[in-house]
């Protein structure tokens, strides 16, 4: 059986995770968020107290990363050596370290091996920054999801304010602009629209409406129902 991979790339808080998960569910595919692979390795780098300058040891962590996923209660859980590390993926220290780690060429090569292994036997929806451009450039269905930076900052703000009522929208917006700049200008695998990708601006779309848009191009002859 030929494995089908659908790629979704886009900037931070463009809704890739919610959209990717729902699209995968509708199609009966597995869902993999590749940012979580970089985050999982970063957790181990922190635990082992390896300096991010130590490219060799950091890369070794990713070469030895034994990652498994399972869907539980409508979300994908990540397991490393049997330990469920999902709840740590978005810790502040991890979020700060991961862009530095993701900019190391050798780490990206090691992650590519993990990405190929994870899709080797299952139809997959994978989200990230370089999935349709570098990892699976030849797939049939590629999407680039985006939204106005103010809309994305508002989404992020609403997630953060639940945990910290002192968080300021203006600060979140500035951080988001910085993250965009980092992602777009980094030397290795900068964020860009993959060749052949369908661009969807979901500033004014719900997750469901975004997925419906995607399904129209994936299954043009299927009449959609709820
Ligand atoms: O989407 P995210 O915020 O969880 O991604 C975490 C980091 O990993 C972010 O700095 C971008 C980087 N990343 C990447 O370089 N390539 C990918 N395919 C996915 C994420």
JSON list of C-alpha atoms and ligand atoms in Angstrom, two decimals:
[
{"chain": "A", "resi": 1, "resn": "UNK", "atom": "CA", "xyz": [0.00, 0.00, 0.00]},
{"chain": "A", "resi": 2, "resn": "UNK", "atom": "CA", "xyz": [1.33, 3.43, -0.87]},
{"chain": "A", "resi": 3, "resn": "UNK", "atom": "CA", "xyz": [1.46, 5.76, 2.13]},
{"chain": "A", "resi": 4, "resn": "UNK", "atom": "CA", "xyz": [-0.26, 9.12, 1.73]},
{"chain": "A", "resi": 5, "resn": "UNK", "atom": "CA", "xyz": [1.24, 12.13, 3.50]},
{"chain": "A", "resi": 6, "resn": "UNK", "atom": "CA", "xyz": [-0.49, 15.51, 3.69]},
{"chain": "A", "resi": 7, "resn": "UNK", "atom": "CA", "xyz": [1.71, 18.41, 4.76]},
{"chain": "A", "resi": 8, "resn": "UNK", "atom": "CA", "xyz": [0.67, 21.59, 6.57]},
{"chain": "A", "resi": 9, "resn": "UNK", "atom": "CA", "xyz": [3.28, 24.30, 7.13]},
{"chain": "A", "resi": 10, "resn": "UNK", "atom": "CA", "xyz": [2.83, 27.76, 8.57]},
{"chain": "A", "resi": 11, "resn": "UNK", "atom": "CA", "xyz": [3.91, 30.29, 11.15]},
{"chain": "A", "resi": 12, "resn": "UNK", "atom": "CA", "xyz": [3.40, 30.03, 14.88]},
{"chain": "A", "resi": 13, "resn": "UNK", "atom": "CA", "xyz": [-0.25, 30.08, 16.11]},
{"chain": "A", "resi": 14, "resn": "UNK", "atom": "CA", "xyz": [-1.62, 29.71, 12.60]},
{"chain": "A", "resi": 15, "resn": "UNK", "atom": "CA", "xyz": [-3.88, 26.94, 13.90]},
{"chain": "A", "resi": 16, "resn": "UNK", "atom": "CA", "xyz": [-1.81, 24.10, 12.40]},
{"chain": "A", "resi": 17, "resn": "UNK", "atom": "CA", "xyz": [-2.27, 21.77, 15.36]},
{"chain": "A", "resi": 18, "resn": "UNK", "atom": "CA", "xyz": [-6.05, 22.01, 15.69]},
{"chain": "A", "resi": 19, "resn": "UNK", "atom": "CA", "xyz": [-6.50, 21.92, 11.93]},
{"chain": "A", "resi": 20, "resn": "UNK", "atom": "CA", "xyz": [-4.01, 19.09, 11.42]},
{"chain": "A", "resi": 21, "resn": "UNK", "atom": "CA", "xyz": [-5.61, 16.98, 14.16]},
{"chain": "A", "resi": 22, "resn": "UNK", "atom": "CA", "xyz": [-9.16, 17.45, 12.84]},
{"chain": "A", "resi": 23, "resn": "UNK", "atom": "CA", "xyz": [-8.14, 16.85, 9.22]},
{"chain": "A", "resi": 24, "resn": "UNK", "atom": "CA", "xyz": [-6.37, 13.63, 10.25]},
{"chain": "A", "resi": 25, "resn": "UNK", "atom": "CA", "xyz": [-9.44, 12.49, 12.18]},
{"chain": "A", "resi": 26, "resn": "UNK", "atom": "CA", "xyz": [-11.75, 13.13, 9.22]},
{"chain": "A", "resi": 27, "resn": "UNK", "atom": "CA", "xyz": [-9.47, 11.14, 6.91]},
{"chain": "A", "resi": 28, "resn": "UNK", "atom": "CA", "xyz": [-8.62, 8.35, 9.39]},
{"chain": "A", "resi": 29, "resn": "UNK", "atom": "CA", "xyz": [-4.92, 9.31, 9.23]},
{"chain": "A", "resi": 30, "resn": "UNK", "atom": "CA", "xyz": [-2.41, 9.63, 12.06]},
{"chain": "A", "resi": 31, "resn": "UNK", "atom": "CA", "xyz": [-1.47, 13.18, 13.05]},
{"chain": "A", "resi": 32, "resn": "UNK", "atom": "CA", "xyz": [2.11, 14.23, 13.76]},
{"chain": "A", "resi": 33, "resn": "UNK", "atom": "CA", "xyz": [3.14, 17.72, 14.83]},
{"chain": "A", "resi": 34, "resn": "UNK", "atom": "CA", "xyz": [6.83, 17.87, 13.93]},
{"chain": "A", "resi": 35, "resn": "UNK", "atom": "CA", "xyz": [7.44, 20.78, 16.32]},
{"chain": "A", "resi": 36, "resn": "UNK", "atom": "CA", "xyz": [6.82, 18.26, 19.10]},
{"chain": "A", "resi": 37, "resn": "UNK", "atom": "CA", "xyz": [9.76, 16.15, 17.89]},
{"chain": "A", "resi": 38, "resn": "UNK", "atom": "CA", "xyz": [12.08, 19.16, 18.29]},
{"chain": "A", "resi": 39, "resn": "UNK", "atom": "CA", "xyz": [10.46, 19.87, 21.64]},
{"chain": "A", "resi": 40, "resn": "UNK", "atom": "CA", "xyz": [10.81, 16.23, 22.86]},
{"chain": "A", "resi": 41, "resn": "UNK", "atom": "CA", "xyz": [14.54, 16.21, 22.08]},
{"chain": "A", "resi": 42, "resn": "UNK", "atom": "CA", "xyz": [14.92, 19.61, 23.76]},
{"chain": "A", "resi": 43, "resn": "UNK", "atom": "CA", "xyz": [13.38, 18.20, 26.96]},
{"chain": "A", "resi": 44, "resn": "UNK", "atom": "CA", "xyz": [16.10, 15.53, 27.05]},
{"chain": "A", "resi": 45, "resn": "UNK", "atom": "CA", "xyz": [18.83, 18.10, 26.29]},
{"chain": "A", "resi": 46, "resn": "UNK", "atom": "CA", "xyz": [17.61, 20.12, 29.30]},
{"chain": "A", "resi": 47, "resn": "UNK", "atom": "CA", "xyz": [17.36, 17.06, 31.55]},
{"chain": "A", "resi": 48, "resn": "UNK", "atom": "CA", "xyz": [20.86, 15.93, 30.61]},
{"chain": "A", "resi": 49, "resn": "UNK", "atom": "CA", "xyz": [22.11, 19.50, 31.18]},
{"chain": "A", "resi": 50, "resn": "UNK", "atom": "CA", "xyz": [23.76, 19.58, 27.76]},
{"chain": "A", "resi": 51, "resn": "UNK", "atom": "CA", "xyz": [24.73, 23.05, 26.54]},
{"chain": "A", "resi": 52, "resn": "UNK", "atom": "CA", "xyz": [23.02, 24.10, 23.30]},
{"chain": "A", "resi": 53, "resn": "UNK", "atom": "CA", "xyz": [26.49, 25.01, 21.95]},
{"chain": "A", "resi": 54, "resn": "UNK", "atom": "CA", "xyz": [27.53, 21.39, 22.20]},
{"chain": "A", "resi": 55, "resn": "UNK", "atom": "CA", "xyz": [26.25, 20.44, 18.74]},
{"chain": "A", "resi": 56, "resn": "UNK", "atom": "CA", "xyz": [27.69, 16.93, 18.92]},
{"chain": "A", "resi": 57, "resn": "UNK", "atom": "CA", "xyz": [25.97, 15.91, 22.16]},
{"chain": "A", "resi": 58, "resn": "UNK", "atom": "CA", "xyz": [22.73, 17.66, 21.22]},
{"chain": "A", "resi": 59, "resn": "UNK", "atom": "CA", "xyz": [22.67, 15.81, 17.89]},
{"chain": "A", "resi": 60, "resn": "UNK", "atom": "CA", "xyz": [23.40, 12.52, 19.66]},
{"chain": "A", "resi": 61, "resn": "UNK", "atom": "CA", "xyz": [20.26, 13.05, 21.78]},
{"chain": "A", "resi": 62, "resn": "UNK", "atom": "CA", "xyz": [18.18, 13.35, 18.60]},
{"chain": "A", "resi": 63, "resn": "UNK", "atom": "CA", "xyz": [19.89, 10.36, 16.94]},
{"chain": "A", "resi": 64, "resn": "UNK", "atom": "CA", "xyz": [18.97, 8.22, 19.96]},
{"chain": "A", "resi": 65, "resn": "UNK", "atom": "CA", "xyz": [15.47, 9.64, 20.42]},
{"chain": "A", "resi": 66, "resn": "UNK", "atom": "CA", "xyz": [12.99, 6.73, 20.53]},
{"chain": "A", "resi": 67, "resn": "UNK", "atom": "CA", "xyz": [9.71, 8.48, 19.97]},
{"chain": "A", "resi": 68, "resn": "UNK", "atom": "CA", "xyz": [6.26, 6.96, 19.80]},
{"chain": "A", "resi": 69, "resn": "UNK", "atom": "CA", "xyz": [2.85, 8.60, 19.53]},
{"chain": "A", "resi": 70, "resn": "UNK", "atom": "CA", "xyz": [-0.60, 7.50, 20.61]},
{"chain": "A", "resi": 71, "resn": "UNK", "atom": "CA", "xyz": [-3.96, 9.19, 20.41]},
{"chain": "A", "resi": 72, "resn": "UNK", "atom": "CA", "xyz": [-5.70, 9.50, 23.76]},
{"chain": "A", "resi": 73, "resn": "UNK", "atom": "CA", "xyz": [-8.78, 11.57, 24.64]},
{"chain": "A", "resi": 74, "resn": "UNK", "atom": "CA", "xyz": [-8.75, 13.46, 21.33]},
{"chain": "A", "resi": 75, "resn": "UNK", "atom": "CA", "xyz": [-5.10, 14.42, 21.51]},
{"chain": "A", "resi": 76, "resn": "UNK", "atom": "CA", "xyz": [-1.79, 12.99, 20.37]},
{"chain": "A", "resi": 77, "resn": "UNK", "atom": "CA", "xyz": [0.47, 11.95, 23.25]},
{"chain": "A", "resi": 78, "resn": "UNK", "atom": "CA", "xyz": [4.26, 11.67, 22.80]},
{"chain": "A", "resi": 79, "resn": "UNK", "atom": "CA", "xyz": [6.21, 8.88, 24.51]},
{"chain": "A", "resi": 80, "resn": "UNK", "atom": "CA", "xyz": [10.00, 8.80, 24.91]},
{"chain": "A", "resi": 81, "resn": "UNK", "atom": "CA", "xyz": [11.37, 5.45, 26.08]},
{"chain": "A", "resi": 82, "resn": "UNK", "atom": "CA", "xyz": [7.87, 4.70, 27.35]},
{"chain": "A", "resi": 83, "resn": "UNK", "atom": "CA", "xyz": [7.53, 7.94, 29.37]},
{"chain": "A", "resi": 84, "resn": "UNK", "atom": "CA", "xyz": [4.66, 10.23, 28.39]},
{"chain": "A", "resi": 85, "resn": "UNK", "atom": "CA", "xyz": [6.33, 13.65, 28.06]},
{"chain": "A", "resi": 86, "resn": "UNK", "atom": "CA", "xyz": [3.40, 15.48, 26.40]},
{"chain": "A", "resi": 87, "resn": "UNK", "atom": "CA", "xyz": [2.69, 17.72, 29.39]},
{"chain": "A", "resi": 88, "resn": "UNK", "atom": "CA", "xyz": [6.25, 19.10, 29.33]},
{"chain": "A", "resi": 89, "resn": "UNK", "atom": "CA", "xyz": [6.39, 19.93, 25.61]},
{"chain": "A", "resi": 90, "resn": "UNK", "atom": "CA", "xyz": [5.27, 23.55, 26.04]},
{"chain": "A", "resi": 91, "resn": "UNK", "atom": "CA", "xyz": [7.19, 24.42, 29.21]},
{"chain": "A", "resi": 92, "resn": "UNK", "atom": "CA", "xyz": [8.80, 27.86, 29.04]},
{"chain": "A", "resi": 93, "resn": "UNK", "atom": "CA", "xyz": [12.39, 26.51, 29.15]},
{"chain": "A", "resi": 94, "resn": "UNK", "atom": "CA", "xyz": [11.61, 24.14, 26.29]},
{"chain": "A", "resi": 95, "resn": "UNK", "atom": "CA", "xyz": [9.97, 26.90, 24.22]},
{"chain": "A", "resi": 96, "resn": "UNK", "atom": "CA", "xyz": [13.04, 29.09, 24.74]},
{"chain": "A", "resi": 97, "resn": "UNK", "atom": "CA", "xyz": [15.54, 26.38, 23.83]},
{"chain": "A", "resi": 98, "resn": "UNK", "atom": "CA", "xyz": [13.80, 24.78, 20.87]},
{"chain": "A", "resi": 99, "resn": "UNK", "atom": "CA", "xyz": [14.44, 27.49, 18.20]},
{"chain": "A", "resi": 100, "resn": "UNK", "atom": "CA", "xyz": [18.17, 27.29, 18.97]},
{"chain": "A", "resi": 101, "resn": "UNK", "atom": "CA", "xyz": [18.16, 23.49, 18.69]},
{"chain": "A", "resi": 102, "resn": "UNK", "atom": "CA", "xyz": [16.00, 23.52, 15.53]},
{"chain": "A", "resi": 103, "resn": "UNK", "atom": "CA", "xyz": [18.59, 25.75, 13.83]},
{"chain": "A", "resi": 104, "resn": "UNK", "atom": "CA", "xyz": [21.30, 23.03, 14.03]},
{"chain": "A", "resi": 105, "resn": "UNK", "atom": "CA", "xyz": [21.68, 21.31, 10.63]},
{"chain": "A", "resi": 106, "resn": "UNK", "atom": "CA", "xyz": [22.70, 17.93, 12.12]},
{"chain": "A", "resi": 107, "resn": "UNK", "atom": "CA", "xyz": [19.67, 17.96, 14.42]},
{"chain": "A", "resi": 108, "resn": "UNK", "atom": "CA", "xyz": [17.41, 18.57, 11.43]},
{"chain": "A", "resi": 109, "resn": "UNK", "atom": "CA", "xyz": [18.95, 15.56, 9.66]},
{"chain": "A", "resi": 110, "resn": "UNK", "atom": "CA", "xyz": [18.32, 13.38, 12.74]},
{"chain": "A", "resi": 111, "resn": "UNK", "atom": "CA", "xyz": [14.72, 14.65, 12.96]},
{"chain": "A", "resi": 112, "resn": "UNK", "atom": "CA", "xyz": [14.21, 13.83, 9.28]},
{"chain": "A", "resi": 113, "resn": "UNK", "atom": "CA", "xyz": [15.06, 10.18, 10.03]},
{"chain": "A", "resi": 114, "resn": "UNK", "atom": "CA", "xyz": [12.47, 10.18, 12.85]},
{"chain": "A", "resi": 115, "resn": "UNK", "atom": "CA", "xyz": [9.88, 11.80, 10.57]},
{"chain": "A", "resi": 116, "resn": "UNK", "atom": "CA", "xyz": [10.37, 9.15, 7.86]},
{"chain": "A", "resi": 117, "resn": "UNK", "atom": "CA", "xyz": [10.18, 6.35, 10.45]},
{"chain": "A", "resi": 118, "resn": "UNK", "atom": "CA", "xyz": [6.94, 7.71, 11.95]},
{"chain": "A", "resi": 119, "resn": "UNK", "atom": "CA", "xyz": [5.19, 7.74, 8.57]},
{"chain": "A", "resi": 120, "resn": "UNK", "atom": "CA", "xyz": [6.66, 4.50, 7.23]},
{"chain": "A", "resi": 121, "resn": "UNK", "atom": "CA", "xyz": [3.47, 2.48, 7.62]},
{"chain": "A", "resi": 122, "resn": "UNK", "atom": "CA", "xyz": [0.65, 4.94, 8.25]},
{"chain": "A", "resi": 123, "resn": "UNK", "atom": "CA", "xyz": [-1.17, 7.55, 6.21]},
{"chain": "A", "resi": 124, "resn": "UNK", "atom": "CA", "xyz": [-0.25, 10.81, 7.91]},
{"chain": "A", "resi": 125, "resn": "UNK", "atom": "CA", "xyz": [-1.04, 14.49, 8.28]},
{"chain": "A", "resi": 126, "resn": "UNK", "atom": "CA", "xyz": [2.17, 16.24, 9.39]},
{"chain": "A", "resi": 127, "resn": "UNK", "atom": "CA", "xyz": [2.48, 19.87, 10.45]},
{"chain": "A", "resi": 128, "resn": "UNK", "atom": "CA", "xyz": [5.59, 22.04, 10.78]},
{"chain": "A", "resi": 129, "resn": "UNK", "atom": "CA", "xyz": [7.73, 24.67, 9.09]},
{"chain": "A", "resi": 130, "resn": "UNK", "atom": "CA", "xyz": [9.53, 22.71, 6.34]},
{"chain": "A", "resi": 131, "resn": "UNK", "atom": "CA", "xyz": [7.39, 19.62, 5.82]},
{"chain": "A", "resi": 132, "resn": "UNK", "atom": "CA", "xyz": [6.16, 20.35, 2.29]},
{"chain": "A", "resi": 133, "resn": "UNK", "atom": "CA", "xyz": [9.41, 22.00, 1.23]},
{"chain": "A", "resi": 134, "resn": "UNK", "atom": "CA", "xyz": [12.23, 19.84, 2.67]},
{"chain": "A", "resi": 135, "resn": "UNK", "atom": "CA", "xyz": [10.84, 16.65, 4.19]},
{"chain": "A", "resi": 136, "resn": "UNK", "atom": "CA", "xyz": [8.08, 15.54, 1.81]},
{"chain": "A", "resi": 137, "resn": "UNK", "atom": "CA", "xyz": [8.52, 17.77, -1.27]},
{"chain": "A", "resi": 138, "resn": "UNK", "atom": "CA", "xyz": [6.82, 15.33, -3.64]},
{"chain": "A", "resi": 139, "resn": "UNK", "atom": "CA", "xyz": [3.47, 14.71, -1.96]},
{"chain": "A", "resi": 140, "resn": "UNK", "atom": "CA", "xyz": [0.17, 15.43, -3.69]},
{"chain": "A", "resi": 141, "resn": "UNK", "atom": "CA", "xyz": [-1.47, 17.61, -1.04]},
{"chain": "A", "resi": 142, "resn": "UNK", "atom": "CA", "xyz": [0.44, 20.44, 0.59]},
{"chain": "A", "resi": 143, "resn": "UNK", "atom": "CA", "xyz": [-1.00, 23.33, 2.53]},
{"chain": "A", "resi": 144, "resn": "UNK", "atom": "CA", "xyz": [0.39, 26.55, 3.93]},
{"chain": "A", "resi": 145, "resn": "UNK", "atom": "CA", "xyz": [-1.73, 27.89, 6.74]},
{"chain": "A", "resi": 146, "resn": "UNK", "atom": "CA", "xyz": [-1.46, 31.49, 7.81]},
{"chain": "A", "resi": 147, "resn": "UNK", "atom": "CA", "xyz": [-3.37, 34.31, 9.52]},
{"chain": "A", "resi": 148, "resn": "UNK", "atom": "CA", "xyz": [-2.74, 37.99, 10.27]},
{"chain": "A", "resi": 149, "resn": "UNK", "atom": "CA", "xyz": [-0.12, 38.41, 12.99]},
{"chain": "A", "resi": 150, "resn": "UNK", "atom": "CA", "xyz": [-2.65, 40.29, 15.17]},
{"chain": "A", "resi": 151, "resn": "UNK", "atom": "CA", "xyz": [-5.11, 37.40, 14.92]},
{"chain": "A", "resi": 152, "resn": "UNK", "atom": "CA", "xyz": [-2.41, 34.86, 15.76]},
{"chain": "A", "resi": 153, "resn": "UNK", "atom": "CA", "xyz": [-1.21, 36.97, 18.71]},
{"chain": "A", "resi": 154, "resn": "UNK", "atom": "CA", "xyz": [-4.80, 37.17, 19.99]},
{"chain": "A", "resi": 155, "resn": "UNK", "atom": "CA", "xyz": [-5.12, 33.36, 19.81]},
{"chain": "A", "resi": 156, "resn": "UNK", "atom": "CA", "xyz": [-1.86, 32.93, 21.71]},
{"chain": "A", "resi": 157, "resn": "UNK", "atom": "CA", "xyz": [-2.84, 35.62, 24.24]},
{"chain": "A", "resi": 158, "resn": "UNK", "atom": "CA", "xyz": [-6.11, 33.83, 24.97]},
{"chain": "A", "resi": 159, "resn": "UNK", "atom": "CA", "xyz": [-4.24, 30.57, 25.66]},
{"chain": "A", "resi": 160, "resn": "UNK", "atom": "CA", "xyz": [-1.70, 32.29, 27.92]},
{"chain": "A", "resi": 161, "resn": "UNK", "atom": "CA", "xyz": [-4.03, 34.54, 29.92]},
{"chain": "A", "resi": 162, "resn": "UNK", "atom": "CA", "xyz": [-5.82, 31.51, 31.37]},
{"chain": "A", "resi": 163, "resn": "UNK", "atom": "CA", "xyz": [-2.56, 30.53, 33.08]},
{"chain": "A", "resi": 164, "resn": "UNK", "atom": "CA", "xyz": [-1.26, 34.03, 33.80]},
{"chain": "A", "resi": 165, "resn": "UNK", "atom": "CA", "xyz": [-3.77, 36.93, 34.16]},
{"chain": "A", "resi": 166, "resn": "UNK", "atom": "CA", "xyz": [-0.93, 39.49, 34.03]},
{"chain": "A", "resi": 167, "resn": "UNK", "atom": "CA", "xyz": [0.08, 38.65, 30.48]},
{"chain": "A", "resi": 168, "resn": "UNK", "atom": "CA", "xyz": [-0.18, 41.62, 28.07]},
{"chain": "A", "resi": 169, "resn": "UNK", "atom": "CA", "xyz": [-1.47, 41.34, 24.50]},
{"chain": "A", "resi": 170, "resn": "UNK", "atom": "CA", "xyz": [1.08, 43.92, 23.24]},
{"chain": "A", "resi": 171, "resn": "UNK", "atom": "CA", "xyz": [3.96, 41.82, 24.60]},
{"chain": "A", "resi": 172, "resn": "UNK", "atom": "CA", "xyz": [2.55, 38.65, 23.03]},
{"chain": "A", "resi": 173, "resn": "UNK", "atom": "CA", "xyz": [2.23, 40.50, 19.71]},
{"chain": "A", "resi": 174, "resn": "UNK", "atom": "CA", "xyz": [5.84, 41.72, 19.82]},
{"chain": "A", "resi": 175, "resn": "UNK", "atom": "CA", "xyz": [7.09, 38.22, 20.72]},
{"chain": "A", "resi": 176, "resn": "UNK", "atom": "CA", "xyz": [5.12, 36.77, 17.84]},
{"chain": "A", "resi": 177, "resn": "UNK", "atom": "CA", "xyz": [6.64, 39.25, 15.37]},
{"chain": "A", "resi": 178, "resn": "UNK", "atom": "CA", "xyz": [10.09, 38.26, 16.69]},
{"chain": "A", "resi": 179, "resn": "UNK", "atom": "CA", "xyz": [9.30, 34.53, 16.32]},
{"chain": "A", "resi": 180, "resn": "UNK", "atom": "CA", "xyz": [8.10, 35.12, 12.73]},
{"chain": "A", "resi": 181, "resn": "UNK", "atom": "CA", "xyz": [11.30, 36.95, 11.92]},
{"chain": "A", "resi": 182, "resn": "UNK", "atom": "CA", "xyz": [13.42, 34.16, 13.46]},
{"chain": "A", "resi": 183, "resn": "UNK", "atom": "CA", "xyz": [11.53, 31.47, 11.51]},
{"chain": "A", "resi": 184, "resn": "UNK", "atom": "CA", "xyz": [11.65, 33.35, 8.20]},
{"chain": "A", "resi": 185, "resn": "UNK", "atom": "CA", "xyz": [15.25, 34.52, 8.30]},
{"chain": "A", "resi": 186, "resn": "UNK", "atom": "CA", "xyz": [17.13, 31.57, 9.79]},
{"chain": "A", "resi": 187, "resn": "UNK", "atom": "CA", "xyz": [19.78, 30.15, 7.49]},
{"chain": "A", "resi": 188, "resn": "UNK", "atom": "CA", "xyz": [18.67, 26.53, 7.63]},
{"chain": "A", "resi": 189, "resn": "UNK", "atom": "CA", "xyz": [15.16, 25.61, 6.42]},
{"chain": "A", "resi": 190, "resn": "UNK", "atom": "CA", "xyz": [13.57, 29.03, 6.82]},
{"chain": "A", "resi": 191, "resn": "UNK", "atom": "CA", "xyz": [9.79, 29.12, 6.88]},
{"chain": "A", "resi": 192, "resn": "UNK", "atom": "CA", "xyz": [8.50, 29.56, 3.32]},
{"chain": "A", "resi": 193, "resn": "UNK", "atom": "CA", "xyz": [5.54, 28.54, 1.22]},
{"chain": "A", "resi": 194, "resn": "UNK", "atom": "CA", "xyz": [6.39, 25.12, -0.26]},
{"chain": "A", "resi": 195, "resn": "UNK", "atom": "CA", "xyz": [6.21, 24.82, -4.04]},
{"chain": "A", "resi": 196, "resn": "UNK", "atom": "CA", "xyz": [2.75, 23.63, -5.01]},
{"chain": "A", "resi": 197, "resn": "UNK", "atom": "CA", "xyz": [1.18, 24.35, -1.62]},
{"chain": "A", "resi": 198, "resn": "UNK", "atom": "CA", "xyz": [-2.34, 25.71, -1.34]},
{"chain": "A", "resi": 199, "resn": "UNK", "atom": "CA", "xyz": [-2.25, 28.82, 0.86]},
{"chain": "A", "resi": 200, "resn": "UNK", "atom": "CA", "xyz": [-5.13, 29.22, 3.29]},
{"chain": "A", "resi": 201, "resn": "UNK", "atom": "CA", "xyz": [-5.46, 32.43, 5.31]},
{"chain": "A", "resi": 202, "resn": "UNK", "atom": "CA", "xyz": [-7.66, 31.42, 8.25]},
{"chain": "A", "resi": 203, "resn": "UNK", "atom": "CA", "xyz": [-7.84, 34.86, 9.93]},
{"chain": "A", "resi": 204, "resn": "UNK", "atom": "CA", "xyz": [-11.62, 34.73, 9.56]},
{"chain": "A", "resi": 205, "resn": "UNK", "atom": "CA", "xyz": [-12.19, 30.97, 9.48]},
{"chain": "A", "resi": 206, "resn": "UNK", "atom": "CA", "xyz": [-12.91, 28.51, 12.28]},
{"chain": "A", "resi": 207, "resn": "UNK", "atom": "CA", "xyz": [-10.95, 25.27, 12.55]},
{"chain": "A", "resi": 208, "resn": "UNK", "atom": "CA", "xyz": [-13.89, 23.38, 11.01]},
{"chain": "A", "resi": 209, "resn": "UNK", "atom": "CA", "xyz": [-14.18, 25.83, 8.09]},
{"chain": "A", "resi": 210, "resn": "UNK", "atom": "CA", "xyz": [-10.43, 25.59, 7.45]},
{"chain": "A", "resi": 211, "resn": "UNK", "atom": "CA", "xyz": [-10.58, 21.79, 7.35]},
{"chain": "A", "resi": 212, "resn": "UNK", "atom": "CA", "xyz": [-13.58, 21.93, 4.99]},
{"chain": "A", "resi": 213, "resn": "UNK", "atom": "CA", "xyz": [-11.53, 24.13, 2.64]},
{"chain": "A", "resi": 214, "resn": "UNK", "atom": "CA", "xyz": [-8.75, 21.56, 2.69]},
{"chain": "A", "resi": 215, "resn": "UNK", "atom": "CA", "xyz": [-11.07, 18.63, 2.15]},
{"chain": "A", "resi": 216, "resn": "UNK", "atom": "CA", "xyz": [-12.49, 20.35, -0.95]},
{"chain": "A", "resi": 217, "resn": "UNK", "atom": "CA", "xyz": [-9.12, 20.09, -2.62]},
{"chain": "A", "resi": 218, "resn": "UNK", "atom": "CA", "xyz": [-8.20, 16.66, -1.21]},
{"chain": "A", "resi": 219, "resn": "UNK", "atom": "CA", "xyz": [-11.52, 14.99, -2.03]},
{"chain": "A", "resi": 220, "resn": "UNK", "atom": "CA", "xyz": [-13.14, 17.25, -4.67]},
{"chain": "A", "resi": 221, "resn": "UNK", "atom": "CA", "xyz": [-15.78, 14.66, -5.56]},
{"chain": "A", "resi": 222, "resn": "UNK", "atom": "CA", "xyz": [-16.94, 13.87, -2.04]},
{"chain": "A", "resi": 223, "resn": "UNK", "atom": "CA", "xyz": [-20.00, 15.69, -0.74]},
{"chain": "A", "resi": 224, "resn": "UNK", "atom": "CA", "xyz": [-19.16, 16.78, 2.78]},
{"chain": "A", "resi": 225, "resn": "UNK", "atom": "CA", "xyz": [-21.50, 16.12, 5.65]},
{"chain": "A", "resi": 226, "resn": "UNK", "atom": "CA", "xyz": [-21.20, 16.61, 9.42]},
{"chain": "B", "resi": 1, "resn": "LIG", "atom": "O1", "xyz": [5.47, 24.69, 16.13]},
{"chain": "B", "resi": 1, "resn": "LIG", "atom": "P1", "xyz": [6.28, 24.75, 17.40]},
{"chain": "B", "resi": 1, "resn": "LIG", "atom": "O2", "xyz": [6.27, 26.10, 18.05]},
{"chain": "B", "resi": 1, "resn": "LIG", "atom": "O3", "xyz": [5.96, 23.65, 18.37]},
{"chain": "B", "resi": 1, "resn": "LIG", "atom": "O4", "xyz": [7.77, 24.49, 16.93]},
{"chain": "B", "resi": 1, "resn": "LIG", "atom": "C1", "xyz": [8.82, 24.44, 17.86]},
{"chain": "B", "resi": 1, "resn": "LIG", "atom": "C2", "xyz": [10.11, 24.93, 17.22]},
{"chain": "B", "resi": 1, "resn": "LIG", "atom": "O5", "xyz": [10.56, 23.98, 16.25]},
{"chain": "B", "resi": 1, "resn": "LIG", "atom": "C3", "xyz": [10.03, 26.28, 16.52]},
{"chain": "B", "resi": 1, "resn": "LIG", "atom": "O6", "xyz": [11.19, 27.00, 16.87]},
{"chain": "B", "resi": 1, "resn": "LIG", "atom": "C4", "xyz": [10.07, 25.96, 15.06]},
{"chain": "B", "resi": 1, "resn": "LIG", "atom": "C5", "xyz": [10.79, 24.62, 15.01]},
{"chain": "B", "resi": 1, "resn": "LIG", "atom": "N1", "xyz": [10.30, 23.74, 13.97]},
{"chain": "B", "resi": 1, "resn": "LIG", "atom": "C6", "xyz": [11.08, 23.60, 12.86]},
{"chain": "B", "resi": 1, "resn": "LIG", "atom": "O7", "xyz": [12.13, 24.22, 12.77]},
{"chain": "B", "resi": 1, "resn": "LIG", "atom": "N2", "xyz": [10.71, 22.75, 11.88]},
{"chain": "B", "resi": 1, "resn": "LIG", "atom": "C7", "xyz": [9.56, 22.07, 11.97]},
{"chain": "B", "resi": 1, "resn": "LIG", "atom": "N3", "xyz": [9.21, 21.25, 10.97]},
{"chain": "B", "resi": 1, "resn": "LIG", "atom": "C8", "xyz": [8.73, 22.22, 13.10]},
{"chain": "B", "resi": 1, "resn": "LIG", "atom": "C9", "xyz": [9.14, 23.08, 14.10]}
]
